[in-house]
mmCIF file of C-alpha atoms in Angstrom:
data_model
loop_
_atom_site.group_PDB
_atom_site.id
_atom_site.type_symbol
_atom_site.label_atom_id
_atom_site.label_comp_id
_atom_site.label_asym_id
_atom_site.label_seq_id
_atom_site.Cartn_x
_atom_site.Cartn_y
_atom_site.Cartn_z
ATOM 1 C CA MET A 1 0.096 0.097 -0.041
ATOM 2 C CA LEU A 2 2.899 2.415 0.807
ATOM 3 C CA THR A 3 3.947 1.778 -2.915
ATOM 4 C CA MET A 4 1.001 2.417 -4.577
ATOM 5 C CA LEU A 5 0.856 6.277 -3.248
ATOM 6 C CA ALA A 6 3.016 8.342 -5.398
ATOM 7 C CA ASP A 7 3.985 11.909 -5.740
ATOM 8 C CA PHE A 8 1.286 13.946 -7.575
ATOM 9 C CA GLN A 9 0.626 17.696 -8.241
ATOM 10 C CA SER A 10 -1.449 19.927 -6.272
ATOM 11 C CA ILE A 11 -2.843 23.298 -6.148
ATOM 12 C CA LEU A 12 0.676 24.892 -5.002
ATOM 13 C CA GLY A 13 2.863 22.452 -5.945
ATOM 14 C CA ILE A 14 4.127 18.707 -5.804
ATOM 15 C CA VAL A 15 2.558 16.587 -2.890
ATOM 16 C CA HIS A 16 5.543 14.215 -1.905
ATOM 17 C CA GLU A 17 4.851 10.990 -0.216
ATOM 18 C CA SER A 18 7.143 11.106 2.560
ATOM 19 C CA ASP A 19 5.498 14.480 3.359
ATOM 20 C CA LEU A 20 2.157 13.212 3.486
ATOM 21 C CA PHE A 21 2.857 10.061 5.512
ATOM 22 C CA GLY A 22 4.749 12.747 7.799
ATOM 23 C CA SER A 23 1.816 15.113 8.743
ATOM 24 C CA PHE A 24 -0.374 11.821 9.505
ATOM 25 C CA LYS A 25 2.491 10.822 11.586
ATOM 26 C CA MET A 26 2.845 14.242 13.299
ATOM 27 C CA MET A 27 -1.187 14.018 13.712
ATOM 28 C CA GLY A 28 -1.045 10.731 15.617
ATOM 29 C CA LEU A 29 2.310 11.127 17.597
ATOM 30 C CA GLY A 30 1.062 15.195 18.572
ATOM 31 C CA MET A 31 -2.388 14.365 19.873
ATOM 32 C CA LEU A 32 -1.201 11.419 21.938
ATOM 33 C CA GLY A 33 1.583 13.764 23.205
ATOM 34 C CA ILE A 34 -0.838 16.531 23.926
ATOM 35 C CA LEU A 35 -3.030 13.928 25.680
ATOM 36 C CA ILE A 36 -0.233 12.484 27.835
ATOM 37 C CA VAL A 37 0.771 16.005 28.725
ATOM 38 C CA MET A 38 -2.795 16.691 29.653
ATOM 39 C CA LEU A 39 -3.580 13.887 31.724
ATOM 40 C CA LEU A 40 -0.235 14.177 33.819
ATOM 41 C CA LEU A 41 -1.074 17.766 34.484
ATOM 42 C CA TYR A 42 -4.350 16.689 35.336
ATOM 43 C CA LEU A 43 -2.853 14.119 37.945
ATOM 44 C CA LEU A 44 -0.272 17.127 38.852
ATOM 45 C CA ILE A 45 -3.365 19.310 39.926
ATOM 46 C CA MET A 46 -5.145 16.348 41.897
ATOM 47 C CA VAL A 47 -1.962 15.784 43.782
ATOM 48 C CA LEU A 48 -1.274 19.515 44.401
ATOM 49 C CA SER A 49 -4.574 20.116 45.306
ATOM 50 C CA LYS A 50 -4.647 17.230 48.183
ATOM 51 C CA PHE A 51 -0.907 18.396 49.281
ATOM 52 C CA GLY A 52 -2.448 21.945 49.658
ATOM 53 C CA LYS A 53 -5.503 20.895 51.367
ATOM 54 C CA GLU A 54 -3.215 18.725 54.082
ATOM 55 C CA LYS A 55 -1.119 21.621 54.701
ATOM 56 C CA LYS A 56 -4.183 23.639 55.421
ATOM 57 C CA ASN A 57 -5.138 20.931 58.039
ATOM 58 C CA MET B 1 10.633 38.374 21.201
ATOM 59 C CA PRO B 2 7.437 36.373 20.983
ATOM 60 C CA LEU B 3 8.518 34.338 24.203
ATOM 61 C CA LEU B 4 8.837 37.880 26.343
ATOM 62 C CA LEU B 5 5.014 38.358 25.146
ATOM 63 C CA PHE B 6 4.286 35.231 27.322
ATOM 64 C CA VAL B 7 5.344 36.471 30.439
ATOM 65 C CA GLY B 8 2.782 39.218 30.122
ATOM 66 C CA ILE B 9 -0.117 36.501 29.057
ATOM 67 C CA GLY B 10 0.991 34.381 32.009
ATOM 68 C CA ALA B 11 0.851 37.445 34.370
ATOM 69 C CA MET B 12 -2.707 38.234 33.297
ATOM 70 C CA ILE B 13 -3.819 34.601 33.341
ATOM 71 C CA ASP B 14 -5.720 33.242 36.551
ATOM 72 C CA PHE B 15 -5.663 29.649 36.716
ATOM 73 C CA GLY B 16 -8.107 29.123 39.204
ATOM 74 C CA PRO B 17 -10.880 28.151 37.509
ATOM 75 C CA LEU B 18 -8.764 25.697 36.200
ATOM 76 C CA LEU B 19 -7.356 24.512 39.206
ATOM 77 C CA SER B 20 -10.537 24.087 40.798
ATOM 78 C CA ASN B 21 -12.423 22.180 37.935
ATOM 79 C CA PRO B 22 -9.275 20.462 36.305
ATOM 80 C CA ARG B 23 -11.308 18.137 34.203
ATOM 81 C CA MET B 24 -11.033 21.173 31.635
ATOM 82 C CA LEU B 25 -7.340 20.488 30.916
ATOM 83 C CA LEU B 26 -8.943 17.213 28.242
ATOM 84 C CA PHE B 27 -10.856 20.047 26.329
ATOM 85 C CA GLY B 28 -7.848 22.013 26.071
ATOM 86 C CA GLY B 29 -6.179 19.437 24.558
ATOM 87 C CA ALA B 30 -8.932 17.912 22.394
ATOM 88 C CA VAL B 31 -9.374 21.295 20.533
ATOM 89 C CA GLN B 32 -5.869 21.423 19.261
ATOM 90 C CA PHE B 33 -7.121 18.540 16.915
ATOM 91 C CA GLY B 34 -7.781 21.299 14.394
ATOM 92 C CA ILE B 35 -3.773 22.007 14.172
ATOM 93 C CA PHE B 36 -3.055 18.616 12.826
ATOM 94 C CA MET B 37 -6.026 18.582 10.616
ATOM 95 C CA THR B 38 -4.578 21.900 9.055
ATOM 96 C CA ILE B 39 -1.057 20.466 8.852
ATOM 97 C CA VAL B 40 -2.446 17.251 6.688
ATOM 98 C CA LEU B 41 -4.676 19.705 4.454
ATOM 99 C CA ALA B 42 -1.621 22.342 3.618
ATOM 100 C CA VAL B 43 0.264 19.165 2.631
ATOM 101 C CA LEU B 44 -2.317 18.042 0.491
ATOM 102 C CA LEU B 45 -2.452 21.599 -1.017
ATOM 103 C CA GLY B 46 1.282 21.278 -1.961
ATOM 104 C CA PHE B 47 2.859 23.136 0.864
ATOM 105 C CA PRO B 48 6.355 21.976 2.044
ATOM 106 C CA LEU B 49 6.241 20.240 5.263
ATOM 107 C CA LYS B 50 7.988 23.601 7.187
ATOM 108 C CA ASP B 51 5.591 25.900 5.982
ATOM 109 C CA ALA B 52 2.673 23.258 6.476
ATOM 110 C CA LEU B 53 3.504 22.899 10.286
ATOM 111 C CA SER B 54 3.627 26.413 10.563
ATOM 112 C CA ALA B 55 0.301 27.028 9.095
ATOM 113 C CA GLY B 56 -1.208 24.411 11.111
ATOM 114 C CA VAL B 57 0.087 26.504 14.320
ATOM 115 C CA ILE B 58 -2.578 29.059 13.280
ATOM 116 C CA GLY B 59 -5.067 26.355 15.042
ATOM 117 C CA ALA B 60 -3.288 27.020 18.030
ATOM 118 C CA ALA B 61 -5.030 30.342 18.513
ATOM 119 C CA ASP B 62 -2.257 31.721 19.875
ATOM 120 C CA GLY B 63 -0.289 34.715 18.072
ATOM 121 C CA PRO B 64 2.977 34.441 19.919
ATOM 122 C CA THR B 65 3.164 30.732 19.472
ATOM 123 C CA SER B 66 2.394 30.738 15.778
ATOM 124 C CA ILE B 67 4.862 33.454 15.536
ATOM 125 C CA PHE B 68 7.539 31.562 17.383
ATOM 126 C CA VAL B 69 7.066 27.998 15.799
ATOM 127 C CA ALA B 70 6.746 29.790 12.197
ATOM 128 C CA LYS B 71 10.267 31.467 12.845
ATOM 129 C CA THR B 72 11.904 28.438 14.366
ATOM 130 C CA LEU B 73 10.810 26.532 11.176
ATOM 131 C CA ASN B 74 12.002 28.937 9.039
ATOM 132 C CA SER B 75 8.891 29.135 7.107
ATOM 133 C CA ASN B 76 8.632 31.609 4.044
ATOM 134 C CA TYR B 77 4.952 32.584 5.125
ATOM 135 C CA ILE B 78 5.773 33.911 8.563
ATOM 136 C CA GLY B 79 3.657 37.661 7.476
ATOM 137 C CA ALA B 80 0.608 35.750 6.675
ATOM 138 C CA ILE B 81 0.277 33.170 9.530
ATOM 139 C CA SER B 82 0.905 36.037 11.797
ATOM 140 C CA VAL B 83 -2.136 37.951 10.187
ATOM 141 C CA ALA B 84 -4.210 35.087 9.873
ATOM 142 C CA ALA B 85 -3.639 33.702 13.695
ATOM 143 C CA TYR B 86 -4.306 37.292 15.149
ATOM 144 C CA SER B 87 -7.134 37.950 12.586
ATOM 145 C CA TYR B 88 -8.947 34.642 13.594
ATOM 146 C CA MET B 89 -8.717 34.915 17.167
ATOM 147 C CA ALA B 90 -10.589 38.591 16.675
ATOM 148 C CA LEU B 91 -13.343 36.990 14.640
ATOM 149 C CA VAL B 92 -13.894 34.282 17.236
ATOM 150 C CA PRO B 93 -17.382 35.617 18.315
ATOM 151 C CA ILE B 94 -18.283 34.916 14.156
ATOM 152 C CA ILE B 95 -16.642 31.642 13.909
ATOM 153 C CA GLN B 96 -17.542 29.815 16.798
ATOM 154 C CA PRO B 97 -21.143 29.938 17.155
ATOM 155 C CA PHE B 98 -21.282 28.957 13.363
ATOM 156 C CA ALA B 99 -18.822 25.870 13.922
ATOM 157 C CA ILE B 100 -20.785 25.103 17.402
ATOM 158 C CA ARG B 101 -24.367 24.967 15.725
ATOM 159 C CA LEU B 102 -23.005 23.121 12.980
ATOM 160 C CA VAL B 103 -22.406 19.972 15.245
ATOM 161 C CA THR B 104 -24.938 20.602 18.268
ATOM 162 C CA THR B 105 -28.506 20.207 18.735
ATOM 163 C CA GLU B 106 -30.568 22.949 20.700
ATOM 164 C CA LYS B 107 -31.149 20.172 23.378
ATOM 165 C CA GLU B 108 -27.356 19.757 23.700
ATOM 166 C CA ARG B 109 -26.657 23.625 23.967
ATOM 167 C CA LYS B 110 -29.033 23.931 26.843
ATOM 168 C CA ILE B 111 -27.592 21.343 29.216
ATOM 169 C CA ARG B 112 -26.861 22.588 32.614
ATOM 170 C CA MET B 113 -23.529 22.498 34.344
ATOM 171 C CA PRO B 114 -23.937 23.810 38.018
ATOM 172 C CA TYR B 115 -20.799 25.294 39.009
ATOM 173 C CA HIS B 116 -19.538 24.355 42.600
ATOM 174 C CA PRO B 117 -16.191 26.251 43.118
ATOM 175 C CA LYS B 118 -13.659 24.702 44.913
ATOM 176 C CA GLN B 119 -11.186 26.361 46.846
ATOM 177 C CA VAL B 120 -7.669 26.250 45.528
ATOM 178 C CA SER B 121 -4.648 27.187 48.087
ATOM 179 C CA ARG B 122 -2.112 29.613 47.506
ATOM 180 C CA LEU B 123 0.336 26.723 47.418
ATOM 181 C CA THR B 124 -1.196 25.197 44.701
ATOM 182 C CA ARG B 125 -1.163 27.960 42.859
ATOM 183 C CA ILE B 126 2.397 28.849 43.418
ATOM 184 C CA LEU B 127 3.637 25.370 42.640
ATOM 185 C CA PHE B 128 1.639 24.865 39.553
ATOM 186 C CA PRO B 129 3.550 26.735 36.937
ATOM 187 C CA ILE B 130 6.700 25.419 38.327
ATOM 188 C CA CYS B 131 5.558 21.660 38.055
ATOM 189 C CA VAL B 132 3.788 22.239 34.734
ATOM 190 C CA THR B 133 6.868 23.603 33.337
ATOM 191 C CA ILE B 134 9.056 20.698 34.522
ATOM 192 C CA VAL B 135 6.031 18.061 33.342
ATOM 193 C CA ALA B 136 6.162 19.691 29.764
ATOM 194 C CA GLY B 137 10.101 20.082 29.571
ATOM 195 C CA LEU B 138 10.549 16.381 30.309
ATOM 196 C CA ILE B 139 7.859 15.222 27.550
ATOM 197 C CA ALA B 140 8.857 17.579 25.094
ATOM 198 C CA PRO B 141 11.611 19.706 25.727
ATOM 199 C CA ASP B 142 11.377 21.861 22.878
ATOM 200 C CA SER B 143 8.294 23.267 24.506
ATOM 201 C CA VAL B 144 9.867 24.403 27.765
ATOM 202 C CA ALA B 145 10.637 27.629 26.283
ATOM 203 C CA LEU B 146 7.235 28.687 25.562
ATOM 204 C CA VAL B 147 5.678 26.785 28.707
ATOM 205 C CA GLY B 148 8.292 28.233 30.740
ATOM 206 C CA PHE B 149 7.772 32.187 29.717
ATOM 207 C CA LEU B 150 3.989 31.403 30.108
ATOM 208 C CA MET B 151 4.518 29.868 33.727
ATOM 209 C CA PHE B 152 7.204 32.302 34.735
ATOM 210 C CA GLY B 153 4.588 35.204 34.271
ATOM 211 C CA ASN B 154 1.764 33.347 36.055
ATOM 212 C CA LEU B 155 4.457 32.852 39.019
ATOM 213 C CA ILE B 156 5.277 36.645 39.137
ATOM 214 C CA ARG B 157 1.242 37.069 39.382
ATOM 215 C CA GLU B 158 0.316 34.050 41.940
ATOM 216 C CA CYS B 159 3.567 34.741 44.411
ATOM 217 C CA HIS B 160 2.084 38.238 45.521
ATOM 218 C CA LYS B 161 5.696 39.876 46.051
ATOM 219 C CA LEU B 162 6.302 41.126 42.878
ATOM 220 C CA ASP B 163 3.600 43.553 42.237
ATOM 221 C CA SER B 164 5.299 46.272 40.227
ATOM 222 C CA LEU B 165 6.919 43.512 38.157
ATOM 223 C CA LYS B 166 3.424 41.908 37.344
ATOM 224 C CA GLU B 167 2.126 45.229 36.527
ATOM 225 C CA THR B 168 4.977 45.827 34.087
ATOM 226 C CA ALA B 169 4.625 42.225 32.686
ATOM 227 C CA GLU B 170 0.708 42.480 32.005
ATOM 228 C CA GLY B 171 0.865 46.232 30.985
ATOM 229 C CA PRO B 172 3.852 48.222 29.334
ATOM 230 C CA LEU B 173 5.782 44.725 28.586
ATOM 231 C CA THR B 174 3.043 43.257 26.710
ATOM 232 C CA ASN B 175 2.513 46.581 25.054
ATOM 233 C CA LEU B 176 5.866 47.355 23.816
ATOM 234 C CA ILE B 177 6.731 43.735 22.400
ATOM 235 C CA THR B 178 3.480 43.820 20.564
ATOM 236 C CA ILE B 179 4.351 47.045 18.889
ATOM 237 C CA PHE B 180 7.884 45.636 17.953
ATOM 238 C CA LEU B 181 6.622 42.171 16.693
ATOM 239 C CA GLY B 182 4.424 44.065 14.859
ATOM 240 C CA ILE B 183 6.820 46.130 13.091
ATOM 241 C CA THR B 184 9.402 42.873 12.890
ATOM 242 C CA ILE B 185 6.946 41.260 10.956
ATOM 243 C CA ALA B 186 5.867 43.831 8.731
ATOM 244 C CA PHE B 187 8.977 44.203 7.298
ATOM 245 C CA GLN B 188 8.815 40.646 6.039
ATOM 246 C CA MET B 189 5.802 41.315 4.565
ATOM 247 C CA GLN B 190 7.149 42.692 1.441
ATOM 248 C CA ALA B 191 4.518 42.807 -1.584
ATOM 249 C CA GLU B 192 6.394 40.497 -3.708
ATOM 250 C CA GLN B 193 6.609 37.705 -0.951
ATOM 251 C CA PHE B 194 3.120 38.574 0.747
ATOM 252 C CA LEU B 195 0.821 39.102 -2.206
ATOM 253 C CA THR B 196 1.053 35.588 -3.324
ATOM 254 C CA PHE B 197 -1.574 33.002 -4.191
ATOM 255 C CA GLY B 198 0.042 30.834 -0.950
ATOM 256 C CA THR B 199 -0.837 33.791 1.215
ATOM 257 C CA LEU B 200 -4.780 33.571 0.061
ATOM 258 C CA LEU B 201 -4.438 29.589 0.860
ATOM 259 C CA ILE B 202 -2.827 30.310 4.466
ATOM 260 C CA MET B 203 -5.786 32.437 4.779
ATOM 261 C CA GLY B 204 -7.947 29.779 4.342
ATOM 262 C CA LEU B 205 -6.172 27.006 6.295
ATOM 263 C CA GLY B 206 -6.388 29.670 9.079
ATOM 264 C CA LEU B 207 -10.080 29.654 9.206
ATOM 265 C CA PHE B 208 -9.810 25.959 8.494
ATOM 266 C CA ALA B 209 -8.175 25.433 11.854
ATOM 267 C CA PHE B 210 -10.104 27.826 13.846
ATOM 268 C CA VAL B 211 -13.631 26.038 12.973
ATOM 269 C CA PHE B 212 -11.790 22.259 13.126
ATOM 270 C CA ASP B 213 -10.628 23.397 16.885
ATOM 271 C CA THR B 214 -14.101 24.098 17.640
ATOM 272 C CA ILE B 215 -15.627 21.276 16.028
ATOM 273 C CA GLY B 216 -12.700 19.157 17.630
ATOM 274 C CA GLY B 217 -13.749 20.382 21.144
ATOM 275 C CA VAL B 218 -17.209 19.916 20.886
ATOM 276 C CA LEU B 219 -17.116 16.302 19.414
ATOM 277 C CA PHE B 220 -14.606 15.427 22.036
ATOM 278 C CA ALA B 221 -17.369 16.696 25.018
ATOM 279 C CA LYS B 222 -20.155 14.940 23.029
ATOM 280 C CA LEU B 223 -17.999 11.656 23.245
ATOM 281 C CA LEU B 224 -17.530 11.985 26.661
ATOM 282 C CA ASN B 225 -20.938 12.392 27.323
ATOM 283 C CA ILE B 226 -21.560 9.110 26.214
ATOM 284 C CA PHE B 227 -19.707 7.801 29.286
ATOM 285 C CA LEU B 228 -21.138 10.330 31.944
ATOM 286 C CA PRO B 229 -23.984 9.891 33.736
ATOM 287 C CA GLU B 230 -27.206 12.334 33.125
ATOM 288 C CA ASP B 231 -26.567 14.403 35.978
ATOM 289 C CA GLN B 232 -22.855 15.186 35.053
ATOM 290 C CA LYS B 233 -22.837 15.458 31.838
ATOM 291 C CA VAL B 234 -20.993 18.418 29.731
ATOM 292 C CA ASN B 235 -22.661 21.208 27.615
ATOM 293 C CA PRO B 236 -20.528 20.540 24.229
ATOM 294 C CA MET B 237 -20.135 24.294 23.769
ATOM 295 C CA ILE B 238 -17.457 23.989 26.593
ATOM 296 C CA GLY B 239 -15.420 22.036 24.472
ATOM 297 C CA GLY B 240 -15.223 24.883 21.660
ATOM 298 C CA ALA B 241 -13.820 27.253 24.796
ATOM 299 C CA GLY B 242 -11.026 25.080 24.974
ATOM 300 C CA ILE B 243 -9.190 26.994 22.234
ATOM 301 C CA SER B 244 -6.709 29.804 23.257
ATOM 302 C CA ALA B 245 -8.483 32.804 22.701
ATOM 303 C CA PHE B 246 -8.762 33.887 25.752
ATOM 304 C CA PRO B 247 -11.175 35.528 27.592
ATOM 305 C CA MET B 248 -12.924 35.982 24.081
ATOM 306 C CA SER B 249 -13.751 32.342 23.437
ATOM 307 C CA SER B 250 -15.485 31.995 27.108
ATOM 308 C CA ARG B 251 -17.561 34.928 26.538
ATOM 309 C CA VAL B 252 -18.694 33.530 23.359
ATOM 310 C CA ILE B 253 -19.847 30.274 24.991
ATOM 311 C CA GLN B 254 -21.479 31.944 27.864
ATOM 312 C CA LYS B 255 -23.430 34.316 25.551
ATOM 313 C CA MET B 256 -24.425 31.198 23.466
ATOM 314 C CA ALA B 257 -25.489 29.781 26.739
ATOM 315 C CA LEU B 258 -27.672 32.382 27.804
ATOM 316 C CA LYS B 259 -29.175 32.478 24.449
ATOM 317 C CA GLU B 260 -30.270 29.182 24.849
ATOM 318 C CA ASP B 261 -31.428 29.252 28.286
ATOM 319 C CA PRO B 262 -31.131 32.548 29.983
ATOM 320 C CA THR B 263 -30.634 30.841 33.225
ATOM 321 C CA ASN B 264 -27.763 28.692 32.528
ATOM 322 C CA HIS B 265 -24.469 30.327 33.211
ATOM 323 C CA LEU B 266 -21.664 28.212 31.907
ATOM 324 C CA LEU B 267 -18.880 31.441 32.342
ATOM 325 C CA MET B 268 -16.949 29.820 34.967
ATOM 326 C CA HIS B 269 -16.616 26.479 33.227
ATOM 327 C CA ALA B 270 -15.792 28.106 29.649
ATOM 328 C CA VAL B 271 -13.055 30.024 31.825
ATOM 329 C CA GLY B 272 -11.573 26.852 33.014
ATOM 330 C CA ALA B 273 -11.284 25.402 29.571
ATOM 331 C CA ASN B 274 -10.287 28.547 27.922
ATOM 332 C CA VAL B 275 -7.304 28.828 30.253
ATOM 333 C CA ALA B 276 -6.439 25.102 29.655
ATOM 334 C CA GLY B 277 -6.541 25.530 25.890
ATOM 335 C CA GLN B 278 -3.627 28.229 26.888
ATOM 336 C CA ILE B 279 -1.633 25.671 28.152
ATOM 337 C CA GLY B 280 -2.832 23.032 25.443
ATOM 338 C CA SER B 281 -1.546 25.687 22.749
ATOM 339 C CA VAL B 282 2.018 25.956 23.808
ATOM 340 C CA VAL B 283 2.271 22.400 24.613
ATOM 341 C CA ALA B 284 0.907 21.727 21.149
ATOM 342 C CA GLY B 285 3.313 24.224 19.580
ATOM 343 C CA GLY B 286 6.346 22.490 21.734
ATOM 344 C CA ILE B 287 5.412 19.165 20.610
ATOM 345 C CA ILE B 288 5.382 20.235 16.931
ATOM 346 C CA LEU B 289 8.420 21.574 16.972
ATOM 347 C CA SER B 290 9.997 18.403 18.761
ATOM 348 C CA LEU B 291 8.449 16.187 16.424
ATOM 349 C CA ALA B 292 9.558 18.212 13.477
ATOM 350 C CA GLY B 293 13.302 18.300 14.252
ATOM 351 C CA ASN B 294 13.444 14.906 15.902
ATOM 352 C CA LEU B 295 10.887 12.633 13.341
ATOM 353 C CA LEU B 296 10.643 14.680 10.214
ATOM 354 C CA GLY B 297 14.081 16.555 10.025
ATOM 355 C CA VAL B 298 12.403 19.576 9.694
#
């Protein structure tokens, strides 16, 4: 399937197969990375909230 | 220079609504989907990868991030990207209602979300910017400049010991940097470079990015609602508030909610999602820079 897709002409110039796959790779890894960071920050806030409450007590 | 602007932005942001309702972070992340959709579309239109990545970051809805990424990637369209980023941020009150109505029903827009604020300790407010910088830096090292300056500005605000620095950061510094940035970018907008078909496409991509940011956030909220009990459902419009156009987007969502139901106040939820989007956008910019360098050799 990888070899079926070749470079093709688009509005602004030639679309390279490597660039297209790179953009999809970027989408997958980028969204995964953002999700991981946001989940870590969520856990961080939970820990900080608990730590802040205990300190108050 | 764009990084210095983040000091001022950080000094203006109150993370309280986010810290008392941390699940809004998920919307701040989901909304960045528009960036990556735009990158794919830009590549399909024939833009080289570095220009496609730079155009995609318009979807971060954050002028300094867009300029920083475009400059770092040495994009040929930095002028157009800057104009698109700032223009569409100003057009959020027109773009978002249209995009939200496209993917939601009246019943969904009327979902009520009572607000029960939790007390956020001063220690939490001070530790949060420090810890966020560490976490973001470990996951995506290229984001530490963006995140670090934003959180530094916020730390100046939250420590309550540096009032003159806080006032300088959120006032004169921000205004000065905005003027210098505008003049610097303007020098790169020579007619032969700016008045091209590529610039028009960049403007179109910017609009696409903002629309799909909003749609991405709203659809994520609808996806969450499938798993949430009836009394804890999220109004999908809150998903749209996750873009980084602060505080415009949260005001738009509040207005839309009041239009559907004059007793349904979503402002504080929207503000929580909006500030989460501020973090999400700089993290997205940093991740794009990290991946562009390591993965794609851009």
